[in-house]
Coordinates of C-alpha atoms in Angstrom, one line a residue:
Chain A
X293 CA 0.0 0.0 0.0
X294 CA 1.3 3.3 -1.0
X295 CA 1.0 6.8 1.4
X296 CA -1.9 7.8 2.6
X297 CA -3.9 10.3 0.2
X298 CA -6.0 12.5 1.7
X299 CA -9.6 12.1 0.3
X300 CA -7.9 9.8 -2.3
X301 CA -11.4 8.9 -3.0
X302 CA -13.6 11.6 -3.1
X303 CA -10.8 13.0 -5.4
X304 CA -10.7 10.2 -7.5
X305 CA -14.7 10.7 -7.6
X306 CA -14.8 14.0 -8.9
X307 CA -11.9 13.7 -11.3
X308 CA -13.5 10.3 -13.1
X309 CA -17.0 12.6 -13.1
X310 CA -15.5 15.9 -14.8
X311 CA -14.2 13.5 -17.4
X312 CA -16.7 11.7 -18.1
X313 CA -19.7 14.5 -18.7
X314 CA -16.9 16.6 -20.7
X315 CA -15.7 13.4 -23.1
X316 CA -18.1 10.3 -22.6
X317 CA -17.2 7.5 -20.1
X318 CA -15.9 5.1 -22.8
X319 CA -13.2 7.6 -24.2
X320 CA -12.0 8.1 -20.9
X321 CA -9.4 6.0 -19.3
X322 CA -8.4 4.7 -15.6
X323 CA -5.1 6.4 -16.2
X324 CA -6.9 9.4 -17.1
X325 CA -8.7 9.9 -14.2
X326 CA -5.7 8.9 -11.7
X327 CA -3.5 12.0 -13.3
X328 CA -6.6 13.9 -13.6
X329 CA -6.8 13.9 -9.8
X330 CA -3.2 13.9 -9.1
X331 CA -2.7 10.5 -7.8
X332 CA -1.8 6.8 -9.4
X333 CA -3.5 4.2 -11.2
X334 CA -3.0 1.9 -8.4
X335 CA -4.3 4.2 -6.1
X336 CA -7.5 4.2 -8.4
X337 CA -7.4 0.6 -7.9
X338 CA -7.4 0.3 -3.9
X339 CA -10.6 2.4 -4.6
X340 CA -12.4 1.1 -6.7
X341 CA -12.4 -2.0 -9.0
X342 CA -13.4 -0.7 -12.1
X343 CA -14.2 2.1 -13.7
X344 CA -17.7 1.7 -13.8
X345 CA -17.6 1.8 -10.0
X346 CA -16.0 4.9 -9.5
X347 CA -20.0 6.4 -9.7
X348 CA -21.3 4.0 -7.5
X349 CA -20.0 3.3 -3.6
X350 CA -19.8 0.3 -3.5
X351 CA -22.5 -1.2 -0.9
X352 CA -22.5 2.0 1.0
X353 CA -26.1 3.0 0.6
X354 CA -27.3 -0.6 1.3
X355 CA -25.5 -0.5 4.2
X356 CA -26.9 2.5 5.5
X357 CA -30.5 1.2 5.0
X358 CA -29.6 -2.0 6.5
X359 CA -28.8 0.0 10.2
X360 CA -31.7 2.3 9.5
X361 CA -34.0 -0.7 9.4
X362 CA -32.6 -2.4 12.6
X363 CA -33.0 1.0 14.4
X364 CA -36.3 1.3 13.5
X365 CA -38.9 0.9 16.3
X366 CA -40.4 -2.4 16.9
X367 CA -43.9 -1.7 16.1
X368 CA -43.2 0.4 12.6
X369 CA -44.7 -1.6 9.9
X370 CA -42.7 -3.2 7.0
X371 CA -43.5 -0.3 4.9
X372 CA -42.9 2.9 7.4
X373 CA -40.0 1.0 8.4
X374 CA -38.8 0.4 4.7
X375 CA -39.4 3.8 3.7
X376 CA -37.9 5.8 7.2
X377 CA -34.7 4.0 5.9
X378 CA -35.0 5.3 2.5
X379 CA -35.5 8.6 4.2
X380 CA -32.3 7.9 6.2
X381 CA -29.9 8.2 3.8
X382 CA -31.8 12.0 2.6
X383 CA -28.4 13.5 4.4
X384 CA -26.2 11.5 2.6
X385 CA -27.1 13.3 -0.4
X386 CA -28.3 17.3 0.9
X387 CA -25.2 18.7 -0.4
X388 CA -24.6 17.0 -3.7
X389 CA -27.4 17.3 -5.9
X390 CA -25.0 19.0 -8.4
X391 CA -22.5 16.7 -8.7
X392 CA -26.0 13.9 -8.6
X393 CA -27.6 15.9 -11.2
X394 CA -24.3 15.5 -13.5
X395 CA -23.6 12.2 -12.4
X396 CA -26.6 11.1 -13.8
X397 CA -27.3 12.8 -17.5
X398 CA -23.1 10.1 -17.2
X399 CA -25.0 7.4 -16.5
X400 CA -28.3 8.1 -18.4
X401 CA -26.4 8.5 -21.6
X402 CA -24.2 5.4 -21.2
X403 CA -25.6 2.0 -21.6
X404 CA -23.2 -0.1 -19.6
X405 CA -23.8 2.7 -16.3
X406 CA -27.5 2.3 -16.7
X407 CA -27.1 -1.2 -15.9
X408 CA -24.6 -0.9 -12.9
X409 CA -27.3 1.3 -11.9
X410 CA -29.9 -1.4 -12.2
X411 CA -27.7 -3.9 -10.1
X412 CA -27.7 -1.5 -7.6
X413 CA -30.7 -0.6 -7.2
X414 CA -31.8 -4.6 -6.8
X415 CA -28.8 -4.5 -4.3
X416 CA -30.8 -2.0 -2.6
X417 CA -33.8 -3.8 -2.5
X418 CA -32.5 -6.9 -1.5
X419 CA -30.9 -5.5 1.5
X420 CA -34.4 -4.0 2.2
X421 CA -35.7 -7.4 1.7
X422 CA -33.5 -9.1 4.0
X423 CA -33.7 -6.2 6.6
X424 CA -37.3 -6.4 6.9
X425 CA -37.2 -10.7 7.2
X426 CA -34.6 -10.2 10.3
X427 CA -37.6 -7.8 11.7
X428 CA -40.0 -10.7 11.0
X429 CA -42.1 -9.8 8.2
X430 CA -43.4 -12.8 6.5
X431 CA -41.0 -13.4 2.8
X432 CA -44.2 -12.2 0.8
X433 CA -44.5 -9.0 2.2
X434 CA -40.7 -8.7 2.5
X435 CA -40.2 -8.8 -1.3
X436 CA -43.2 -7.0 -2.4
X437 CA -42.7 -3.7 0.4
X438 CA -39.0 -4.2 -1.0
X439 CA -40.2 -3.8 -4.4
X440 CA -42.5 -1.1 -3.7
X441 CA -39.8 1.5 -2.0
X442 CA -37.4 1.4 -4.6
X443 CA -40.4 1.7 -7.1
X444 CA -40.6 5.2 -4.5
X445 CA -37.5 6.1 -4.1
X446 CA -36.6 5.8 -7.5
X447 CA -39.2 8.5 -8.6
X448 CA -38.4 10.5 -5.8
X449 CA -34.8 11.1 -6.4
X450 CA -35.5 11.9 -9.9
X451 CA -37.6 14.7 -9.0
X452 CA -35.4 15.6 -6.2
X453 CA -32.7 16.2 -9.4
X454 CA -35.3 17.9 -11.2
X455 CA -36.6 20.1 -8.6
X456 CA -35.4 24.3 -8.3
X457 CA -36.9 24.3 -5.3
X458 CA -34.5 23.4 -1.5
X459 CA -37.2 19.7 -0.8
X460 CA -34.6 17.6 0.4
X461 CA -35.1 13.7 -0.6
X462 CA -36.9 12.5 2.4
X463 CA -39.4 14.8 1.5
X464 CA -40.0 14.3 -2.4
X465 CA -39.9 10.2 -0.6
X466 CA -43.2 11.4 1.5
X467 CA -44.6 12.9 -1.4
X468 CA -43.9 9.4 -3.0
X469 CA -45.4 7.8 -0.8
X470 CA -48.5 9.9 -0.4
X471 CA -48.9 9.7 -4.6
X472 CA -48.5 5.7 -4.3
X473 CA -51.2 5.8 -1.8
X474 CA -53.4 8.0 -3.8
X475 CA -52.7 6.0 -6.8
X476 CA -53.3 2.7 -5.7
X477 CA -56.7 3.4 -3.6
X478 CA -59.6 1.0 -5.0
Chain B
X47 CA -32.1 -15.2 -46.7
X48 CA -32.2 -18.8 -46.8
X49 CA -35.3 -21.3 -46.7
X50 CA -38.3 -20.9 -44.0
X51 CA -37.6 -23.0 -41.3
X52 CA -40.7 -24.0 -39.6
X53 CA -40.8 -22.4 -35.8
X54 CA -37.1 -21.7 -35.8
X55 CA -37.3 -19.0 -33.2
X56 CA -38.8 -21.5 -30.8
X57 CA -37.2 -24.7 -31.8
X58 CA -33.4 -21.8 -31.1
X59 CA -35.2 -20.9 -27.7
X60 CA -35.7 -24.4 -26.3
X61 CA -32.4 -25.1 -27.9
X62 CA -30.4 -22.9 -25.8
X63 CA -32.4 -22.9 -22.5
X64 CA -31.5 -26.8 -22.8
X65 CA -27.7 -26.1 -23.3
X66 CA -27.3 -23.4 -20.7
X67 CA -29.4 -24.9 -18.3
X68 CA -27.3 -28.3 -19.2
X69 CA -23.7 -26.6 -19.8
X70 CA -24.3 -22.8 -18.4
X71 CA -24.8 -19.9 -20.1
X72 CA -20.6 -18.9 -20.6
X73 CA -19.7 -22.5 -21.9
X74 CA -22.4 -22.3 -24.8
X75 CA -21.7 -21.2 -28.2
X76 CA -24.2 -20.1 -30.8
X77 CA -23.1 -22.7 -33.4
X78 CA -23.8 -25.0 -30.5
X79 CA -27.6 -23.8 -29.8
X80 CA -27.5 -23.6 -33.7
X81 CA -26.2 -27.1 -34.2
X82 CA -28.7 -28.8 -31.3
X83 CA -31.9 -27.4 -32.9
X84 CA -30.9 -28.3 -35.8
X85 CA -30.3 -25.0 -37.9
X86 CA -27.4 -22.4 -39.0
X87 CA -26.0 -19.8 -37.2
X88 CA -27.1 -17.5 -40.1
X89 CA -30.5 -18.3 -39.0
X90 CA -30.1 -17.9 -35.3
X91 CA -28.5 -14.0 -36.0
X92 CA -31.7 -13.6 -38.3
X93 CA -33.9 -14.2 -34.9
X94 CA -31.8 -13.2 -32.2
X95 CA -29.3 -10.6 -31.9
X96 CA -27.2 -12.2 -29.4
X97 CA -26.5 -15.3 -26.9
X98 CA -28.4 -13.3 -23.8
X99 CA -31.5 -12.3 -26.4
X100 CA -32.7 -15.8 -27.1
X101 CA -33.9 -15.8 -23.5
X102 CA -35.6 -12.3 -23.8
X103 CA -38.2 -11.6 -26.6
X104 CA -37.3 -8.6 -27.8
X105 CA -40.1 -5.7 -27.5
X106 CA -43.1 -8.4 -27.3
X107 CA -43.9 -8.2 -23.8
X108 CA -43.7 -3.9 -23.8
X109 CA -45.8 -4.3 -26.8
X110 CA -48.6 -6.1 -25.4
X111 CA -48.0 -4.1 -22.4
X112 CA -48.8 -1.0 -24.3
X113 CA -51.4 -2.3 -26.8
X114 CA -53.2 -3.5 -23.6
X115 CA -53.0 0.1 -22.1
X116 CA -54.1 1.9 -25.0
X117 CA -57.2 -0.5 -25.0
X118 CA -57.8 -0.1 -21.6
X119 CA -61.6 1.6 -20.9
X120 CA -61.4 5.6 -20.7
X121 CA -62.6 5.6 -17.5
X122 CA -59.7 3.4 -15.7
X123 CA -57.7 5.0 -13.4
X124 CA -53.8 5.2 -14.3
X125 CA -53.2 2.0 -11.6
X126 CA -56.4 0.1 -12.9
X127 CA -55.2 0.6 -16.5
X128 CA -51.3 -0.8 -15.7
X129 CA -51.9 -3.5 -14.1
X130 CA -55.0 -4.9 -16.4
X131 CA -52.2 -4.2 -19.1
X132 CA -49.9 -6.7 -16.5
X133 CA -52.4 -8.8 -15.8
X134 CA -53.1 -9.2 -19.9
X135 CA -49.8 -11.5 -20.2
X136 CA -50.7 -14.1 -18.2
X137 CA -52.0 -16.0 -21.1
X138 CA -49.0 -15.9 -23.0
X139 CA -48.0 -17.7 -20.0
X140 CA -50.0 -19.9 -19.2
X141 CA -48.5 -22.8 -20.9
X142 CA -45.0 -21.9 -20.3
X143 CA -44.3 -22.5 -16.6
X144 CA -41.6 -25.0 -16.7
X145 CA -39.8 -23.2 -19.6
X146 CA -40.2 -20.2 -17.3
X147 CA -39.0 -21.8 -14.6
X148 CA -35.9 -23.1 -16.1
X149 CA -35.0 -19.6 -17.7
X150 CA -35.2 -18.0 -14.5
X151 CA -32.9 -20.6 -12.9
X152 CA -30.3 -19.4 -16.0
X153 CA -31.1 -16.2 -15.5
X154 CA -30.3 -16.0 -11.6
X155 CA -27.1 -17.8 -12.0
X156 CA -25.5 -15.3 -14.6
X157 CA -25.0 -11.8 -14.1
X158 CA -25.2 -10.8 -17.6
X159 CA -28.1 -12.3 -18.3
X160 CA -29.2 -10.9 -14.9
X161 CA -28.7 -7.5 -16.3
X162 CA -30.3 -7.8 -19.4
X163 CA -33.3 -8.7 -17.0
X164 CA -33.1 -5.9 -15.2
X165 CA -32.8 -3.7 -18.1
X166 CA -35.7 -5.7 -19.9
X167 CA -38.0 -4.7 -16.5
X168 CA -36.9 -0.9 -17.1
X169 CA -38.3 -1.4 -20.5
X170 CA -41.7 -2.7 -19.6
X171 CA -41.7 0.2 -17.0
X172 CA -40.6 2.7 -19.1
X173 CA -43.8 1.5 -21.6
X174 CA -46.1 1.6 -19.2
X175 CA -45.0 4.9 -18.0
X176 CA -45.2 6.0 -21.5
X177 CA -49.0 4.1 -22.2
X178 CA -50.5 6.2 -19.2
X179 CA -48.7 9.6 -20.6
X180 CA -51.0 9.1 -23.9
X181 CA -53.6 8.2 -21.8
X182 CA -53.4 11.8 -20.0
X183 CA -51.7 10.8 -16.9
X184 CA -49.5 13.7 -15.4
X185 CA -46.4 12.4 -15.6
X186 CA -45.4 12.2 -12.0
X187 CA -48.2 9.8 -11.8
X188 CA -47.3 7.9 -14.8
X189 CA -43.6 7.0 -14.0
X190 CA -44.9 6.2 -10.4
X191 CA -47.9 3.9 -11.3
X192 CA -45.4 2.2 -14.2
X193 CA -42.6 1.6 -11.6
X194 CA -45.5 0.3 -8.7
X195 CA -46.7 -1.9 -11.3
X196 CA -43.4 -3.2 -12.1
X197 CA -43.1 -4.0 -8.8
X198 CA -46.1 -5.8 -8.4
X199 CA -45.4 -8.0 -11.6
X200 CA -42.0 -8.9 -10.1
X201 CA -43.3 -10.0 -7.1
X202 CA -46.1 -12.0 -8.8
X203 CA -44.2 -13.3 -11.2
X204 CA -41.8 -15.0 -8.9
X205 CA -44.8 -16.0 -6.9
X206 CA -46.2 -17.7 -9.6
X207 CA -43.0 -19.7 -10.2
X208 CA -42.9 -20.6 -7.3
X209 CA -46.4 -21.5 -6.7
X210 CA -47.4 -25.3 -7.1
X211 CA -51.2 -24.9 -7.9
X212 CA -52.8 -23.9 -10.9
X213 CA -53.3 -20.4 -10.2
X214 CA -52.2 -18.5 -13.1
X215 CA -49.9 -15.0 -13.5
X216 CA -52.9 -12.7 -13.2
X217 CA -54.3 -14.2 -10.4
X218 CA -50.6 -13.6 -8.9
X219 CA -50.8 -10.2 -9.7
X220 CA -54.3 -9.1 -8.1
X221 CA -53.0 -11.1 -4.7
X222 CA -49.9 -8.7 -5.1
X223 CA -52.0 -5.8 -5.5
X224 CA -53.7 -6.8 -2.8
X225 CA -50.8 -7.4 -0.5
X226 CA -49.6 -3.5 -1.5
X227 CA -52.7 -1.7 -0.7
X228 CA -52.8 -3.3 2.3
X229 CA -49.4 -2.4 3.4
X230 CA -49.0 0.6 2.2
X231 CA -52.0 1.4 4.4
X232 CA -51.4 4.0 7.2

């Protein structure tokens, strides 16, 4: 292992980003993005394992709604409980919706980063799968509240890019929520 | 283009759901799903454009999908509209449960082919989303009803896999719709 680097990978984040929205993913290069951030292509590669998964952390998200969902209280349904973790990670993102909003006209416009993004998101709902079986709800439920609050969260962080106005993501999520439940009534 | 070969798209399908299931998907070639039904290569690229395609249909499903919406009654609401469109593939179906069964096994054992799923589902979602635009949907409810109905069909769909009576995909899907109303209740 080389030095330490301070913020090696936020740096290595916003260099493979830049590059990216100004000459396409596939014409840029791992070496590119090392030198763009002042640092080595082995540095790159304690980081991250590809360069696909420089736009993506790793399981960091699912791991965030994964200890939201233990903390939740006991009696919290599957679905509050599924969607106060999607809330959860609201802070993660406050101060980034620029670099989110660039980020994802990247992956919107590349074919092999809209699938990564598709992985991920089933990553996501897995680990709120599996969260909400370790609080006991029955498999069935699991699955389909799973299902459900990435169908949510997924239409909420797109209008949270969208949006002029300062709505963080947990509440674009409630309004979400709110539309679902409108939508769905018999 | 050479001679009509009778049912040549289905004779390829079975063809290579046999050898991947057999051999897995990475050890099969296309002159070998070729070879085992019994045709050319040059016929297979005439049907499919690639080794992960013969599993997936092309546009059919989003075609049905949005033929279904379009024929949907006036007065159904967005929700009502997407998931009779869902609930309108059954039939295609309802003969195909083991072949389903077995291509889902593939499928959950490759990441490729687990991406072109994933990518497929977008696809359906992004149809329906589009179906309930034309319809006059706003389109905050469209791309929310689209990605709740994808979420139902997923959950249904495995269900039905799954499932060892002869209830069939759309019965699936009203149980699922059932199961999301009710927890998504406040």
């Amino acid at each position: 292992m080389g030095r330490w680097e301070p913020d090696a990978r936020g740096r290595l984040e916003r260099a493979a980003l830049d590059l990216y929205a100004q000459r396409g993913y596939d014409q840029t290069t791992v070496a590119e993005i090392a030198a763009h951030a002042g640092l080595t292509e082995r540095t790159f590669f304690r980081h991250f394992t590809d360069k696909r998964e420089v736009l993506f952390r790793g399981t960091e998200l699912a791991d965030m709604i994964t200890a939201a969902l233990a903390a939740a209280p006991g009696d919290a349904s599957p679905f509050e409980a599924a969607t106060a973790a999607l809330e959860s990670v609201s802070e993660f993102f406050a101060d980034r919706r620029a670099h989110a909003r660039t980020r994802q006209q990247v992956i919107d416009a590349t074919p092999s980063l809209r699938e990564r993004e598709l992985i991920k998101l089933a990553s996501l709902a897995a680990a709120i799968a599996n969260g909400l079986r370790d609080r006991g709800a029955p498999d069935a439920t699991a699955n389909l509240v799973a299902e459900a609050g990435i169908a949510v969260f997924k239409v909420a962080f797109d209008h949270w890019l969208g949006a002029e106005d300062d709505r963080d993501l947990a509440a674009h999520i409630r309004s979400a929520i709110d539309e679902l439940r409108s939508a769905t009534r018999p």
